[in-house]
Coordinates of C-alpha atoms in Angstrom, one line a residue:
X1 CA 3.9 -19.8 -7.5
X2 CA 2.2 -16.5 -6.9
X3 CA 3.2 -14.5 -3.4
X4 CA 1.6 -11.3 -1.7
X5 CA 4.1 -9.4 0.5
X6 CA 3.6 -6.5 3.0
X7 CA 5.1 -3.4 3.2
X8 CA 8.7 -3.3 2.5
X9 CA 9.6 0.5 3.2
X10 CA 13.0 0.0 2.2
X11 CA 14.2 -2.8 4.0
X12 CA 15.8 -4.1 1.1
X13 CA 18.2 -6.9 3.8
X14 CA 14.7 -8.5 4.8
X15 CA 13.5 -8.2 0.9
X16 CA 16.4 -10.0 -0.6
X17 CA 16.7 -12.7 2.9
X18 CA 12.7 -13.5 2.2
X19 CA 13.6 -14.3 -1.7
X20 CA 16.3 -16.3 -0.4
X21 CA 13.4 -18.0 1.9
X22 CA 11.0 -18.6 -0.5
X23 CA 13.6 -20.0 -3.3
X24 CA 12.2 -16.8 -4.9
X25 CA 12.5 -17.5 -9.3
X26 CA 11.4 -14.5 -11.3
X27 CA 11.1 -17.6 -14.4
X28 CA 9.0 -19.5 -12.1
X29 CA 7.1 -17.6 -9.7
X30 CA 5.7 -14.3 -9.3
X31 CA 5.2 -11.8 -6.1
X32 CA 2.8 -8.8 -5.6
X33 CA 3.9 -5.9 -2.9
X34 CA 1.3 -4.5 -1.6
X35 CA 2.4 -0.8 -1.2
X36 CA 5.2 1.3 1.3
X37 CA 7.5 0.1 -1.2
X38 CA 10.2 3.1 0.5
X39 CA 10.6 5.0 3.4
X40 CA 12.0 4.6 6.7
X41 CA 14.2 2.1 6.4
X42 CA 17.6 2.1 5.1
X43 CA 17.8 1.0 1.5
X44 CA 14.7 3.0 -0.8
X45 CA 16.8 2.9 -3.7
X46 CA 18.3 -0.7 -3.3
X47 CA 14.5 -2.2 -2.8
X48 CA 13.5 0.2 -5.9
X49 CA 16.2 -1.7 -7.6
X50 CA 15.4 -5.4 -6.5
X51 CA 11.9 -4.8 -7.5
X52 CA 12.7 -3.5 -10.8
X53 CA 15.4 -6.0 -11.6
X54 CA 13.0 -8.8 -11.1
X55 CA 10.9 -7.6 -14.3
X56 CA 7.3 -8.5 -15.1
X57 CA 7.7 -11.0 -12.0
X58 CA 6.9 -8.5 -9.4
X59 CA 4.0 -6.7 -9.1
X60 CA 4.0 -3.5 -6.8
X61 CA 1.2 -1.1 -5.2
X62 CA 1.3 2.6 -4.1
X63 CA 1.1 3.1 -0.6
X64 CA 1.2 6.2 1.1
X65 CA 4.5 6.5 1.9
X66 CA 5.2 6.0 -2.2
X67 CA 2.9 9.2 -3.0
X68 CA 4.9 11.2 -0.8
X69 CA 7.7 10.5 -2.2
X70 CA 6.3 11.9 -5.5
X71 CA 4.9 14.7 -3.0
X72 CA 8.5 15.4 -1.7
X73 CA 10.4 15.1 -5.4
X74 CA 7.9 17.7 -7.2
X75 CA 8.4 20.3 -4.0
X76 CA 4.4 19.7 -2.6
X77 CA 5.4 18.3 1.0
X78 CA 9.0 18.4 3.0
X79 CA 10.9 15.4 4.0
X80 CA 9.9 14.4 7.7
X81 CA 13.3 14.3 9.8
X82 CA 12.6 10.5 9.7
X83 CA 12.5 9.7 6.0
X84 CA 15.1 7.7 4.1
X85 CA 14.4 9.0 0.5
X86 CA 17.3 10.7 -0.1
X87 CA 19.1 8.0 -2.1
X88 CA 16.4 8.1 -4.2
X89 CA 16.0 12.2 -4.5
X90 CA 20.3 12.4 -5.1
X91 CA 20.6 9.6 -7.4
X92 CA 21.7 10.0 -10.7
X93 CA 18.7 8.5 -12.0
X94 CA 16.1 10.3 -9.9
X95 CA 13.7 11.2 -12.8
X96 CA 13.7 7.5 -14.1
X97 CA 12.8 6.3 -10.6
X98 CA 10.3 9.2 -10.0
X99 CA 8.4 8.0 -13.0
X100 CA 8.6 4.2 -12.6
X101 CA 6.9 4.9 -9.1
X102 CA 3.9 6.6 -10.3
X103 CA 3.0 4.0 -12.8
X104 CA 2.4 2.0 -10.2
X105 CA -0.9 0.7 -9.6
X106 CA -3.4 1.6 -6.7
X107 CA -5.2 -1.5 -6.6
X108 CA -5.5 -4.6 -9.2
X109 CA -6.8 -8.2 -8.6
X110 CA -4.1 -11.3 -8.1
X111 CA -5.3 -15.1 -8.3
X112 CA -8.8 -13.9 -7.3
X113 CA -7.8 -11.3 -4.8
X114 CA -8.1 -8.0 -4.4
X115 CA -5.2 -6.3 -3.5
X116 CA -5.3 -2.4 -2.1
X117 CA -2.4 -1.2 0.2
X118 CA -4.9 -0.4 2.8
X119 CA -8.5 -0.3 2.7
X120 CA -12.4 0.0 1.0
X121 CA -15.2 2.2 2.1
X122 CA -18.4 0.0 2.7
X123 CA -19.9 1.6 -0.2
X124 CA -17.6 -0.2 -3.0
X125 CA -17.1 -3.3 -4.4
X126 CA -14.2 -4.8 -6.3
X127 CA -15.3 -3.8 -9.5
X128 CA -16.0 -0.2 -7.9
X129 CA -12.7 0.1 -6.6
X130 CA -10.3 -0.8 -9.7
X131 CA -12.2 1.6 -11.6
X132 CA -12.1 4.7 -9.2
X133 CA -8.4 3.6 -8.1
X134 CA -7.9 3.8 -12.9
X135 CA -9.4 7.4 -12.4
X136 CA -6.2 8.6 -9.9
X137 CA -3.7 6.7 -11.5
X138 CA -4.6 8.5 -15.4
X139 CA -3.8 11.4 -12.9
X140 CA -0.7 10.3 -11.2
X141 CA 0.8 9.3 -14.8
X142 CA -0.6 12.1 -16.5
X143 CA 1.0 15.4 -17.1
X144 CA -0.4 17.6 -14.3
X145 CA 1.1 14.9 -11.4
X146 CA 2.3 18.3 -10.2
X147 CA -1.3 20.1 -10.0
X148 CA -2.6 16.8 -8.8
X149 CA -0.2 16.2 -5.6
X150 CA -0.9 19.8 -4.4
X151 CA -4.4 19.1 -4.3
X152 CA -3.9 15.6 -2.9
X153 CA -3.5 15.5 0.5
X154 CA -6.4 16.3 3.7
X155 CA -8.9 14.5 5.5
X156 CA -12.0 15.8 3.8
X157 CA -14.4 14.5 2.5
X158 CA -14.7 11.7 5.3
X159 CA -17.7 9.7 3.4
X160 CA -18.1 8.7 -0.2
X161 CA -21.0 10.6 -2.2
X162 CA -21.0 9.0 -5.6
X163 CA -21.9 12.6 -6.1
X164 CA -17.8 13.8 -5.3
X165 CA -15.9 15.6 -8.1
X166 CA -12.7 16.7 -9.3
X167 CA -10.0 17.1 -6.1
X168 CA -12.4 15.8 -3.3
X169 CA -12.9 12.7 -5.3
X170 CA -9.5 11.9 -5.8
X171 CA -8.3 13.2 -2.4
X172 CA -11.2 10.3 -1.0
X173 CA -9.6 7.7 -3.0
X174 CA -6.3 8.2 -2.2
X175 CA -7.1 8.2 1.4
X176 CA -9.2 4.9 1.2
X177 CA -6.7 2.9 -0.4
X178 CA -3.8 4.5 0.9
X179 CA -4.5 5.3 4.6
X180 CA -7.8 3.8 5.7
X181 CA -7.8 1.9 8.8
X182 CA -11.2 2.6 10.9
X183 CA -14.4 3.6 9.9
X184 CA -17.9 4.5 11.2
X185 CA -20.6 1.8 9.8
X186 CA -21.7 4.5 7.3
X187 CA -18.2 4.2 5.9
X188 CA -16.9 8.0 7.9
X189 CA -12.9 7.6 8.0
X190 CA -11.1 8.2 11.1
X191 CA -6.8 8.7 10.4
X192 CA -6.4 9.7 14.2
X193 CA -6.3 6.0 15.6
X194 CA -3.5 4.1 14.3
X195 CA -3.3 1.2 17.0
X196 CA -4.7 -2.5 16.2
X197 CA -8.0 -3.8 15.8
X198 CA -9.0 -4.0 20.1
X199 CA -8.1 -0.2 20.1
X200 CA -11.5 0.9 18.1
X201 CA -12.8 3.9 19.5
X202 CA -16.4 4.2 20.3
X203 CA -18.6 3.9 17.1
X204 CA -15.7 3.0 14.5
X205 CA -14.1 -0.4 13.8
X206 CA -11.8 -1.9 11.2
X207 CA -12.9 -1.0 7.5
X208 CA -13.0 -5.1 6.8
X209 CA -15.7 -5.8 9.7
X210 CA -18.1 -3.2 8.7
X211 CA -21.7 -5.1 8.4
X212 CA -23.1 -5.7 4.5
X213 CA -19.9 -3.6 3.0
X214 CA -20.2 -4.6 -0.5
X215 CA -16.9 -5.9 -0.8
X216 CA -18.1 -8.8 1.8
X217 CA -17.3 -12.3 0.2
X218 CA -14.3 -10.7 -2.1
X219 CA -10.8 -12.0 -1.6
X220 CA -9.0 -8.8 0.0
X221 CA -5.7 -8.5 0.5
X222 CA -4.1 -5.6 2.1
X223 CA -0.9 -4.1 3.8
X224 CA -0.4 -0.8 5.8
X225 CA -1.6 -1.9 9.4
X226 CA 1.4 -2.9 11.1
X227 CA -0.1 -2.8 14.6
X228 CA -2.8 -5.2 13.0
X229 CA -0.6 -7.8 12.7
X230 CA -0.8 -11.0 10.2
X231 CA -4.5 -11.7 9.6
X232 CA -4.8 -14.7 7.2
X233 CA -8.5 -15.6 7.2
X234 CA -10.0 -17.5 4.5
X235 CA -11.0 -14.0 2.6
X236 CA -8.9 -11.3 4.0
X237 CA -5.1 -11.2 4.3
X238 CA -3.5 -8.0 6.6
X239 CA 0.5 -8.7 5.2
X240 CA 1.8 -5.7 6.7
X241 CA 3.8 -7.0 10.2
X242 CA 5.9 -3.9 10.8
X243 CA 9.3 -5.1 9.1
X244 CA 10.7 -1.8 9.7
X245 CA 9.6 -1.2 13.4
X246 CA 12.0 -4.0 14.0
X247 CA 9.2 -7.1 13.1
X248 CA 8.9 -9.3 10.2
X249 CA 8.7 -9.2 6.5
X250 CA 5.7 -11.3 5.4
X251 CA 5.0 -13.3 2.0
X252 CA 1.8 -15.7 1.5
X253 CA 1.3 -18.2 -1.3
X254 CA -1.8 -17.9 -2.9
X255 CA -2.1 -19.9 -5.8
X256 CA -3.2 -23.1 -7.1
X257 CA -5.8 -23.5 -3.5
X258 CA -2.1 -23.2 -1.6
X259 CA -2.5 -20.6 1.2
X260 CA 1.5 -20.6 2.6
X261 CA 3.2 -18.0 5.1
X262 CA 6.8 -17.3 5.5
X263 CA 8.5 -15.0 7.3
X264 CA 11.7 -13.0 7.9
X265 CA 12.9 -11.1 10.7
X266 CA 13.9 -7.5 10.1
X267 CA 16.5 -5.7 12.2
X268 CA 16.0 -2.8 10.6
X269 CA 14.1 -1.1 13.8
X270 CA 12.8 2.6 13.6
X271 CA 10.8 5.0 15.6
X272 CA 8.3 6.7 15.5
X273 CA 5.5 4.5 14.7
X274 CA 3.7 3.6 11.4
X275 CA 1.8 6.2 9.7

């Protein structure tokens, strides 16, 4: 059995409590994370762990709060007074964890899905987006990470040119597939709203309900949008249900025509809100 998960950010109680749930067998059956593996809650290093420990059964994305980790370890960003990395930036076996995070995938396709931690610009399909999410992760495994992350990070450019090179290319893809939650119908990014789907501000809406995006009639799967809530629609799955803001951890069956949901609640409640 084959199960998608939302963001864990280091909720490792809820992780280990939804294995439990789902009878969880890394001989059997096989899980995909779909990015936030750390941050914010209370165990980064334990859920690094778990996920490690269970081998070529589980399957993780980068989300954003992953890349700033790397961000934080190689001196680009600061911590945030609410991070929860520092198990992970003390340990003994920092360097091994750094690089295990950065191998990491940005996206990759599951049982016919795509999976992204967050979003697609109307302008891409799947095949588009596994190849421009290959470019950044040659980069993020690749011996200027350092030179990359400082360049990383900003809102700019707000719409994909096939015509974007070098840093404003990379910074585009990263902010697509890590951060993405409106859009304009020409595919302009907005990262000020962060509420749910009703909250659209005037001329933007979510990425997914863009008219003739060319991803339309894909699989997608995604995580990030905590005040989204559970979407599970026939061709688009929204897994991330704010574990650590004190909601639930969510896993979905997808294989074999099987389309299952289970659930854990997480009392791992923290403030501020997602980012």
């Amino acid at each position: 059995m084959h199960y998608f998960i939302g963001d864990l950010q280091g909720c490792c109680d809820a992780f280990e409590r939804l294995l439990a749930e789902l009878g969880f067998s890394p001989s059997r059956d096989r899980l995909t994370v779909l990015g936030d593996l750390v941050n914010r809650g209370p165990a980064s290093l334990g859920t690094l762990r778990r996920l490690r420990d269970l081998g070529n059964a589980a399957d993780a994305l980068l989300g954003n709060h992953d890349l700033h980790l790397l961000a934080v370890a190689h001196g680009v960003r600061p911590q945030h007074r609410s991070d929860t990395l520092r198990d992970i930036l003390e340990s003994g076996e920092r360097e091994a964890w750094i690089d295990w995070i950065r191998q990491r995938p940005l996206a990759l396709r599951r049982e016919g899905w795509l999976c992204v931690h967050a979003g697609l610009p109307p302008q891409w399909s799947g095949d588009d987006t596994l190849a421009l999410a290959g470019e950044v992760e040659t980069l993020l495994r690749g011996p200027g990470l350092a030179d990359f992350l400082a360049v990383m990070y900003g809102n700019e450019p707000a719409r994909w040119s096939d015509a974007l090179q070098d840093a404003q290319r990379w910074r585009f893809v990263i902010n697509v597939l890590t951060r993405m939650r409106f859009c304009a119908a020409d595919g302009t990014l907005d990262f000020k709203t962060k509420d749910g789907a009703l909250a659209a501000p005037p001329g933007l809406m979510p990425w997914f309900e863009v008219p003739g995006r060319r991803s339309e009639g894909e699989p997608i799967a995604f995580g990030h949008w905590s005040t989204l809530g559970l979407i599970n629609r026939p061709e688009l799955l929204a897994l991330d249900t704010g574990c650590v803001w004190g909601g639930r951890l969510t896993a979905v069956r997808v294989d074999g025509g099987r389309r299952e949901v289970t659930q854990v609640d997480c009392q791992q409640a923290q403030a501020p809100g997602p980012v």
